[in-house]
Coordinates of C-alpha atoms and ligand atoms in Angstrom, one line a residue:
M1013 CA 0.0 0.0 0.0
N1014 CA 1.2 3.5 -0.6
K1015 CA 0.9 6.3 2.0
K1016 CA -2.5 7.6 0.7
D1017 CA -4.1 4.1 0.7
I1018 CA -2.8 3.4 4.3
I1019 CA -4.1 6.7 5.6
E1020 CA -7.5 6.2 3.9
K1021 CA -7.8 2.7 5.3
N1022 CA -6.7 3.9 8.7
N1023 CA -9.5 6.4 8.7
K1024 CA -12.0 3.9 7.4
Y1025 CA -11.2 0.9 9.7
I1026 CA -9.7 2.3 12.9
M1027 CA -11.8 4.2 15.4
N1028 CA -11.4 7.9 15.4
T1029 CA -9.7 8.4 18.8
Y1030 CA -6.3 9.7 17.7
K1031 CA -5.3 12.9 16.1
S1032 CA -2.4 11.2 14.3
F1033 CA 0.0 13.1 12.1
P1034 CA -0.5 12.3 8.4
I1035 CA 2.7 10.2 8.2
V1036 CA 3.2 6.5 8.1
L1037 CA 6.3 5.2 10.0
K1038 CA 8.0 2.2 8.5
E1039 CA 11.2 1.3 10.3
G1040 CA 13.8 2.7 12.6
K1041 CA 17.4 2.3 13.7
G1042 CA 18.9 3.8 16.8
V1043 CA 17.4 7.3 17.4
Y1044 CA 16.2 7.6 13.8
V1045 CA 13.0 6.5 12.2
W1046 CA 11.9 6.5 8.5
D1047 CA 8.5 6.9 7.0
I1048 CA 7.0 5.0 4.1
E1049 CA 8.3 7.6 1.7
D1050 CA 11.8 7.2 3.1
K1051 CA 11.9 10.6 4.9
K1052 CA 14.2 10.4 7.9
Y1053 CA 13.3 11.7 11.4
L1054 CA 15.3 12.2 14.5
D1055 CA 13.0 10.9 17.2
F1056 CA 12.6 13.0 20.4
V1057 CA 9.2 11.3 21.1
A1058 CA 10.4 7.6 21.4
G1059 CA 6.9 6.2 21.3
I1060 CA 6.1 8.7 24.1
A1061 CA 8.9 7.9 26.5
V1062 CA 8.9 4.2 25.7
N1063 CA 11.7 3.3 23.3
V1064 CA 14.6 3.3 25.8
L1065 CA 17.1 1.8 23.4
G1066 CA 15.6 3.5 20.3
Y1067 CA 14.8 1.2 17.4
A1068 CA 16.2 -2.2 16.2
D1069 CA 18.8 -2.6 18.9
E1070 CA 20.6 -5.8 18.0
K1071 CA 20.9 -7.3 21.5
Y1072 CA 17.3 -6.4 22.4
I1073 CA 16.1 -8.2 19.2
E1074 CA 18.2 -11.2 20.0
V1075 CA 16.8 -11.6 23.5
I1076 CA 13.2 -11.3 22.3
K1077 CA 13.7 -13.7 19.4
K1078 CA 15.3 -16.3 21.6
Q1079 CA 12.4 -16.1 24.1
L1080 CA 9.9 -16.3 21.3
E1081 CA 11.4 -19.5 20.1
K1082 CA 11.3 -21.0 23.6
I1083 CA 8.0 -20.1 25.2
H1084 CA 6.0 -17.0 24.3
H1085 CA 3.0 -17.3 26.7
C1086 CA 1.6 -19.7 29.2
S1087 CA -0.6 -17.6 31.7
N1088 CA 0.0 -17.4 35.4
L1089 CA -1.2 -20.9 36.0
Y1090 CA 2.5 -21.7 35.7
I1091 CA 5.8 -19.9 36.5
T1092 CA 8.3 -18.8 33.9
E1093 CA 11.9 -17.7 34.4
P1094 CA 11.9 -14.3 32.7
G1095 CA 9.2 -12.9 34.9
V1096 CA 11.0 -14.0 38.0
E1097 CA 14.3 -12.6 36.7
L1098 CA 12.8 -9.2 35.9
A1099 CA 11.0 -9.1 39.3
E1100 CA 14.3 -9.8 41.0
V1101 CA 16.2 -7.0 39.3
L1102 CA 13.4 -4.6 40.0
V1103 CA 13.2 -5.4 43.7
E1104 CA 17.0 -5.6 44.2
N1105 CA 17.4 -2.2 42.6
S1106 CA 14.6 -0.4 44.5
E1107 CA 13.0 0.2 47.8
F1108 CA 10.2 -2.3 47.2
D1109 CA 9.7 -6.0 48.1
K1110 CA 7.2 -7.4 45.6
V1111 CA 6.1 -7.0 42.0
F1112 CA 2.8 -7.5 40.2
F1113 CA 3.0 -7.5 36.4
C1114 CA 0.3 -6.2 34.0
N1115 CA 0.4 -4.8 30.5
S1116 CA 0.1 -1.0 30.4
G1117 CA 0.2 2.2 32.5
T1118 CA -3.5 2.4 33.0
E1119 CA -3.6 -1.2 34.3
A1120 CA -0.7 -0.5 36.6
M1121 CA -2.6 2.4 38.1
E1122 CA -5.8 0.2 38.4
S1123 CA -3.6 -2.3 40.3
A1124 CA -2.2 0.5 42.6
I1125 CA -5.7 1.8 43.3
K1126 CA -7.0 -1.7 44.1
L1127 CA -4.0 -2.6 46.3
S1128 CA -4.4 0.6 48.3
R1129 CA -8.1 0.0 48.8
K1130 CA -7.5 -3.6 49.9
Y1131 CA -4.9 -2.4 52.3
G1132 CA -7.3 0.2 53.8
Y1133 CA -10.1 -2.4 53.9
K1134 CA -8.0 -4.9 55.8
N1135 CA -6.3 -2.4 58.2
K1136 CA -8.6 0.4 58.7
G1137 CA -12.1 -1.0 57.9
K1138 CA -14.5 -1.1 55.0
N1139 CA -15.0 2.7 54.8
A1140 CA -11.2 3.3 54.3
N1141 CA -11.5 3.5 50.5
E1142 CA -10.9 7.2 49.7
I1143 CA -8.1 8.1 47.3
I1144 CA -6.7 11.6 46.8
S1145 CA -5.3 12.4 43.4
M1146 CA -4.0 15.6 42.0
K1147 CA -5.5 18.2 39.7
D1148 CA -4.0 18.2 36.2
S1149 CA -2.6 14.7 36.8
F1150 CA -2.8 11.9 34.2
H1151 CA -3.1 8.2 35.1
G1152 CA -4.7 6.5 32.1
R1153 CA -7.9 5.8 30.4
S1154 CA -9.6 2.8 32.1
L1155 CA -12.4 3.9 34.4
G1156 CA -10.4 3.8 37.7
S1157 CA -7.3 5.5 36.4
L1158 CA -9.4 7.8 34.3
T1159 CA -11.2 8.9 37.5
A1160 CA -7.8 9.4 39.2
T1161 CA -6.8 11.6 36.3
G1162 CA -7.5 15.1 37.5
Q1163 CA -8.6 16.6 34.2
E1164 CA -12.2 17.1 33.4
K1165 CA -11.7 17.1 29.6
Y1166 CA -10.9 13.4 29.8
H1167 CA -14.0 12.7 32.0
E1168 CA -16.7 14.2 29.9
G1169 CA -19.2 11.7 28.7
F1170 CA -17.9 8.8 30.6
G1171 CA -19.7 9.1 33.9
P1172 CA -20.6 7.9 36.4
L1173 CA -17.0 7.8 37.4
L1174 CA -15.5 5.7 40.3
P1175 CA -16.7 7.0 43.7
G1176 CA -14.2 7.9 46.4
I1177 CA -11.6 9.9 44.5
K1178 CA -10.9 13.5 45.3
Y1179 CA -8.5 16.0 43.7
A1180 CA -6.0 18.1 45.6
K1181 CA -3.9 20.9 44.2
Y1182 CA -0.4 19.7 43.2
N1183 CA 2.5 21.0 45.2
D1184 CA 0.0 22.6 47.7
I1185 CA 0.1 20.9 51.1
T1186 CA -2.8 22.8 52.6
S1187 CA -5.1 21.6 49.8
L1188 CA -4.0 18.0 50.6
E1189 CA -4.3 18.3 54.3
E1190 CA -7.9 19.6 54.0
M1191 CA -8.9 16.4 52.2
V1192 CA -7.1 13.8 54.2
N1193 CA -9.3 12.0 56.8
E1194 CA -9.5 8.6 58.6
N1195 CA -11.0 7.0 55.4
T1196 CA -8.1 8.0 53.2
C1197 CA -6.4 4.8 51.9
G1198 CA -4.2 6.2 49.2
I1199 CA -2.5 9.4 47.8
I1200 CA -1.5 9.3 44.2
L1201 CA 1.3 11.5 42.9
E1202 CA 3.4 11.9 39.7
V1203 CA 7.0 12.8 40.5
I1204 CA 6.8 14.9 37.4
Q1205 CA 3.4 15.7 36.0
G1206 CA 3.9 14.5 32.4
E1207 CA 0.7 14.8 30.3
G1208 CA -0.2 17.8 32.5
G1209 CA 2.7 19.8 31.2
I1210 CA 6.0 18.6 32.7
Y1211 CA 5.8 19.9 36.3
P1212 CA 8.3 18.4 38.7
I1213 CA 7.2 17.9 42.3
E1214 CA 8.7 20.1 45.0
L1215 CA 10.9 18.4 47.6
E1216 CA 9.5 20.2 50.7
Y1217 CA 5.9 19.3 49.6
L1218 CA 6.9 15.7 49.0
K1219 CA 8.5 15.4 52.4
K1220 CA 5.3 16.6 54.0
V1221 CA 3.1 14.2 52.0
R1222 CA 5.4 11.3 52.9
D1223 CA 5.0 12.3 56.6
I1224 CA 1.3 12.4 56.4
C1225 CA 1.1 9.0 54.7
T1226 CA 3.5 7.4 57.3
K1227 CA 1.7 8.9 60.3
R1228 CA -1.8 8.1 59.1
D1229 CA -1.0 4.7 57.5
I1230 CA -2.0 5.8 54.0
A1231 CA -0.4 4.2 50.9
L1232 CA 1.7 6.7 49.1
I1233 CA 1.4 5.8 45.4
F1234 CA 3.8 7.2 42.8
D1235 CA 2.7 7.0 39.2
E1236 CA 6.1 6.5 37.6
V1237 CA 4.7 5.2 34.4
Q1238 CA 6.5 7.9 32.5
T1239 CA 9.2 9.0 34.9
G1240 CA 10.5 5.5 35.8
I1241 CA 13.0 3.3 34.1
G1242 CA 15.9 5.8 33.7
R1243 CA 13.9 8.7 32.2
T1244 CA 15.3 11.1 34.9
G1245 CA 18.8 9.7 34.9
K1246 CA 18.0 7.6 37.9
L1247 CA 16.3 4.2 37.6
F1248 CA 13.3 5.7 39.4
A1249 CA 12.5 9.4 39.7
Y1250 CA 11.9 9.0 43.4
E1251 CA 15.6 8.5 43.8
V1252 CA 16.2 12.1 42.6
Y1253 CA 14.3 13.2 45.7
G1254 CA 15.4 10.5 48.1
I1255 CA 11.8 9.8 49.2
S1256 CA 10.2 6.5 48.3
P1257 CA 6.5 5.7 48.0
D1258 CA 4.8 2.6 49.3
I1259 CA 3.5 1.6 45.9
I1260 CA 5.0 2.5 42.5
A1261 CA 3.4 2.1 39.0
L1262 CA 5.6 1.5 36.0
A1263 CA 5.0 0.9 32.3
K1264 CA 6.2 3.0 29.3
G1265 CA 9.9 2.4 29.3
L1266 CA 9.8 -0.9 31.2
G1267 CA 9.7 -3.2 28.1
G1268 CA 11.5 -0.7 25.8
G1269 CA 8.5 -0.9 23.4
I1270 CA 7.1 -4.3 24.2
P1271 CA 3.9 -3.7 26.1
I1272 CA 4.3 -4.3 29.9
G1273 CA 3.2 -2.6 33.1
A1274 CA 3.9 -3.3 36.7
I1275 CA 3.4 -2.2 40.3
M1276 CA 5.9 -2.7 43.1
A1277 CA 5.0 -2.4 46.8
K1278 CA 6.7 -2.5 50.1
E1279 CA 6.0 -5.8 52.0
K1280 CA 3.4 -4.4 54.4
F1281 CA 1.3 -3.1 51.5
A1282 CA 2.0 -6.0 49.1
Q1283 CA 0.6 -8.4 51.7
A1284 CA -2.9 -6.9 51.2
F1285 CA -3.3 -9.0 48.0
N1286 CA -4.1 -12.7 48.4
P1287 CA -4.3 -15.3 45.7
G1288 CA -7.4 -14.5 43.6
D1289 CA -7.5 -10.9 44.5
H1290 CA -6.0 -9.5 41.4
A1291 CA -4.8 -11.1 38.1
S1292 CA -4.0 -10.5 34.4
T1293 CA -3.9 -13.2 31.7
F1294 CA -1.0 -11.6 29.9
G1295 CA 0.7 -10.2 33.1
G1296 CA 4.3 -11.4 33.4
N1297 CA 4.3 -12.7 29.8
P1298 CA 7.7 -14.2 29.0
I1299 CA 8.3 -12.1 25.9
A1300 CA 7.5 -8.9 27.8
T1301 CA 9.4 -9.7 30.9
S1302 CA 12.5 -10.9 29.0
A1303 CA 12.4 -7.6 27.1
G1304 CA 12.1 -5.8 30.4
K1305 CA 15.0 -7.8 32.0
H1306 CA 17.2 -6.8 29.0
I1307 CA 16.2 -3.1 29.4
L1308 CA 17.1 -3.2 33.1
D1309 CA 20.4 -5.0 32.3
R1310 CA 21.3 -2.3 29.7
L1311 CA 20.4 0.5 32.0
L1312 CA 22.3 -0.8 35.0
N1313 CA 25.3 -2.6 33.3
D1314 CA 25.8 -0.9 30.0
K1315 CA 26.0 2.7 31.0
V1316 CA 22.6 3.6 29.5
L1317 CA 21.5 5.2 32.9
E1318 CA 24.7 7.3 33.0
N1319 CA 24.1 8.4 29.5
A1320 CA 20.5 9.4 30.3
E1321 CA 21.8 11.5 33.2
E1322 CA 24.6 13.2 31.2
S1323 CA 22.6 13.7 28.1
G1324 CA 19.7 15.0 30.2
K1325 CA 21.9 17.7 31.6
Y1326 CA 23.2 18.6 28.2
L1327 CA 19.7 18.8 26.7
R1328 CA 18.6 21.0 29.6
K1329 CA 21.6 23.4 29.0
K1330 CA 20.8 23.6 25.3
L1331 CA 17.1 24.3 25.9
E1332 CA 18.0 27.0 28.4
E1333 CA 20.2 28.6 25.7
L1334 CA 17.2 28.7 23.3
K1335 CA 15.2 30.3 26.1
D1336 CA 17.8 33.1 26.4
K1337 CA 17.5 33.6 22.6
Y1338 CA 13.7 33.6 22.1
S1339 CA 11.6 35.8 24.3
F1340 CA 8.4 33.7 23.7
I1341 CA 10.0 30.7 25.5
K1342 CA 8.5 31.1 29.0
E1343 CA 10.1 28.3 31.0
I1344 CA 12.1 25.1 30.7
R1345 CA 11.1 22.4 33.2
G1346 CA 11.9 18.8 33.9
I1347 CA 14.5 16.3 35.1
G1348 CA 17.0 14.3 33.0
L1349 CA 15.6 13.2 29.6
M1350 CA 12.1 14.4 30.4
Q1351 CA 12.1 18.1 29.7
G1352 CA 9.3 20.6 28.8
M1353 CA 9.5 23.9 27.0
E1354 CA 6.6 26.3 27.7
L1355 CA 5.9 28.8 25.0
D1356 CA 3.8 31.9 24.6
I1357 CA 3.1 31.0 21.0
D1358 CA 1.2 28.1 19.4
T1359 CA 3.2 24.9 20.1
K1360 CA 1.3 23.0 17.5
E1361 CA 3.0 25.1 14.7
V1362 CA 6.4 24.4 16.2
V1363 CA 5.8 20.7 16.4
K1364 CA 4.5 20.7 12.8
N1365 CA 7.4 22.7 11.5
S1366 CA 9.9 20.4 13.3
L1367 CA 8.2 17.3 11.9
E1368 CA 8.6 18.8 8.4
N1369 CA 12.3 19.4 9.1
G1370 CA 12.9 15.9 10.3
L1371 CA 12.4 16.1 14.1
L1372 CA 9.7 14.3 16.0
L1373 CA 8.3 16.2 19.0
V1374 CA 5.2 15.9 21.2
G1375 CA 3.2 18.4 23.2
A1376 CA 2.2 18.1 26.8
G1377 CA -0.6 20.1 28.6
E1378 CA -1.2 23.6 27.4
N1379 CA 1.6 25.2 25.3
V1380 CA 4.3 22.9 26.3
I1381 CA 6.7 20.9 24.0
R1382 CA 8.0 17.7 25.6
F1383 CA 11.4 16.2 25.0
V1384 CA 11.5 12.5 25.8
P1385 CA 14.1 10.9 23.5
P1386 CA 15.5 7.4 23.7
L1387 CA 17.9 7.1 26.6
I1388 CA 20.8 6.3 24.2
I1389 CA 20.6 9.8 22.8
T1390 CA 24.0 11.5 22.4
K1391 CA 25.2 15.1 22.6
E1392 CA 25.5 15.1 18.8
D1393 CA 21.9 14.0 18.4
I1394 CA 20.8 16.7 20.8
D1395 CA 22.8 19.3 18.9
E1396 CA 21.0 18.2 15.7
A1397 CA 17.6 18.4 17.4
I1398 CA 18.3 21.9 18.8
K1399 CA 19.3 23.1 15.3
I1400 CA 16.0 21.8 13.8
L1401 CA 14.0 23.2 16.7
G1402 CA 15.8 26.6 16.4
K1403 CA 14.7 26.7 12.7
S1404 CA 11.1 26.0 13.7
L1405 CA 11.2 28.7 16.4
D1406 CA 12.7 31.2 13.9
K1407 CA 9.8 30.5 11.6
S1408 CA 7.2 31.0 14.4
Q1409 CA 8.8 34.3 15.4
I1410 CA 8.0 35.9 12.1
Ligands
LIG1053 C1 1.1 7.2 29.8 C2 0.8 7.3 31.2 C3 -0.2 6.5 31.8 C4 -1.1 5.6 31.0 O1 -0.3 4.6 30.4 P1 -1.0 3.6 29.2 O2 0.1 2.6 29.0 O3 -1.2 4.5 28.1 O4 -2.2 3.1 29.8 C5 -0.4 6.6 33.1 N1 0.3 7.4 33.9 C6 1.2 8.2 33.4 C7 2.0 9.2 34.3 C8 1.5 8.2 32.1 O5 2.4 9.0 31.5

């Protein structure tokens, strides 16, 4: 099929839920991806903070191929080695004791919500089911995580939503304190609000939230679906702050592009789940977990994490330089390789111009351009991206 046919069939056969760009991507290598007309793009989207190793990494392919030839799926009626191996690396390199595997970010958040409710139910009684989430947060599209998402635009038309979820103002301790009561079982935070517009959490606020949760026996839940797995230069973004939650949700980068999600919990909270309480047919699938194990190996033992930290600093410096040059750049925010640029002008035009000039970018929130490249990105790649972005900004200035 040519490009026109594919786009026509896409519009005819696939539900109209995405505002996709009118390009058809065909193949990638490293940090580059090509469309069906052989136009080359430098990828600063990485499948929305997913493709940790970029495209077509040889060792990654080899691991997945080998697993595919051995056993590709068998359900959780039986145990497989890759799932156990991935769980071990995750636990041994974090503050948590147990893992539950699922398949996506929204499912990870559903699992976190359920675990915190079960914990409240067992330890504080059947009314302890209230969850506090944040305004402008994003946690996914299934009804539980959609309700936890503190943005009305995503709720409209899908009610009635899940009862028992309230929204506090992010980085505002008074707003949170007013909502906490004896029935609160969980507080959900993003370490950096991603979809909301790249807003990092403040350390002093986070310390206070941690205190409240510890004192009142409330599960502190971090949604690290986007910030986790090396994105900030640390394996988990909570390490940047030195404050760990009780439950953490992971997905995006975890499989490097193979669908997988997970939650991890400290022992006390993990114990709230008993056999039969929660499950997923595909959860812990050997293909997905072997991919995840390889991603963790590369981050920890192949300097990918160090590269993310260094390249993140360099990207930040380069974005700040652009801010000094263009008065319509309001702010640069973020940590590591998760950066946002807030503009006074229409970001859609800048994203569109960059795409035409061979750079993939994605927006976040209102008027923010997000930079979430593969974690293997180099300084040279960043220089190239900044050059293309500069051209787009020049064009927008006129
Ligand atoms: C992307 C994202 C989700 C949802 O993940 P899906 O895999 O799309 O369900 C949840 N939380 C955060 C913070 C995210 O960035």
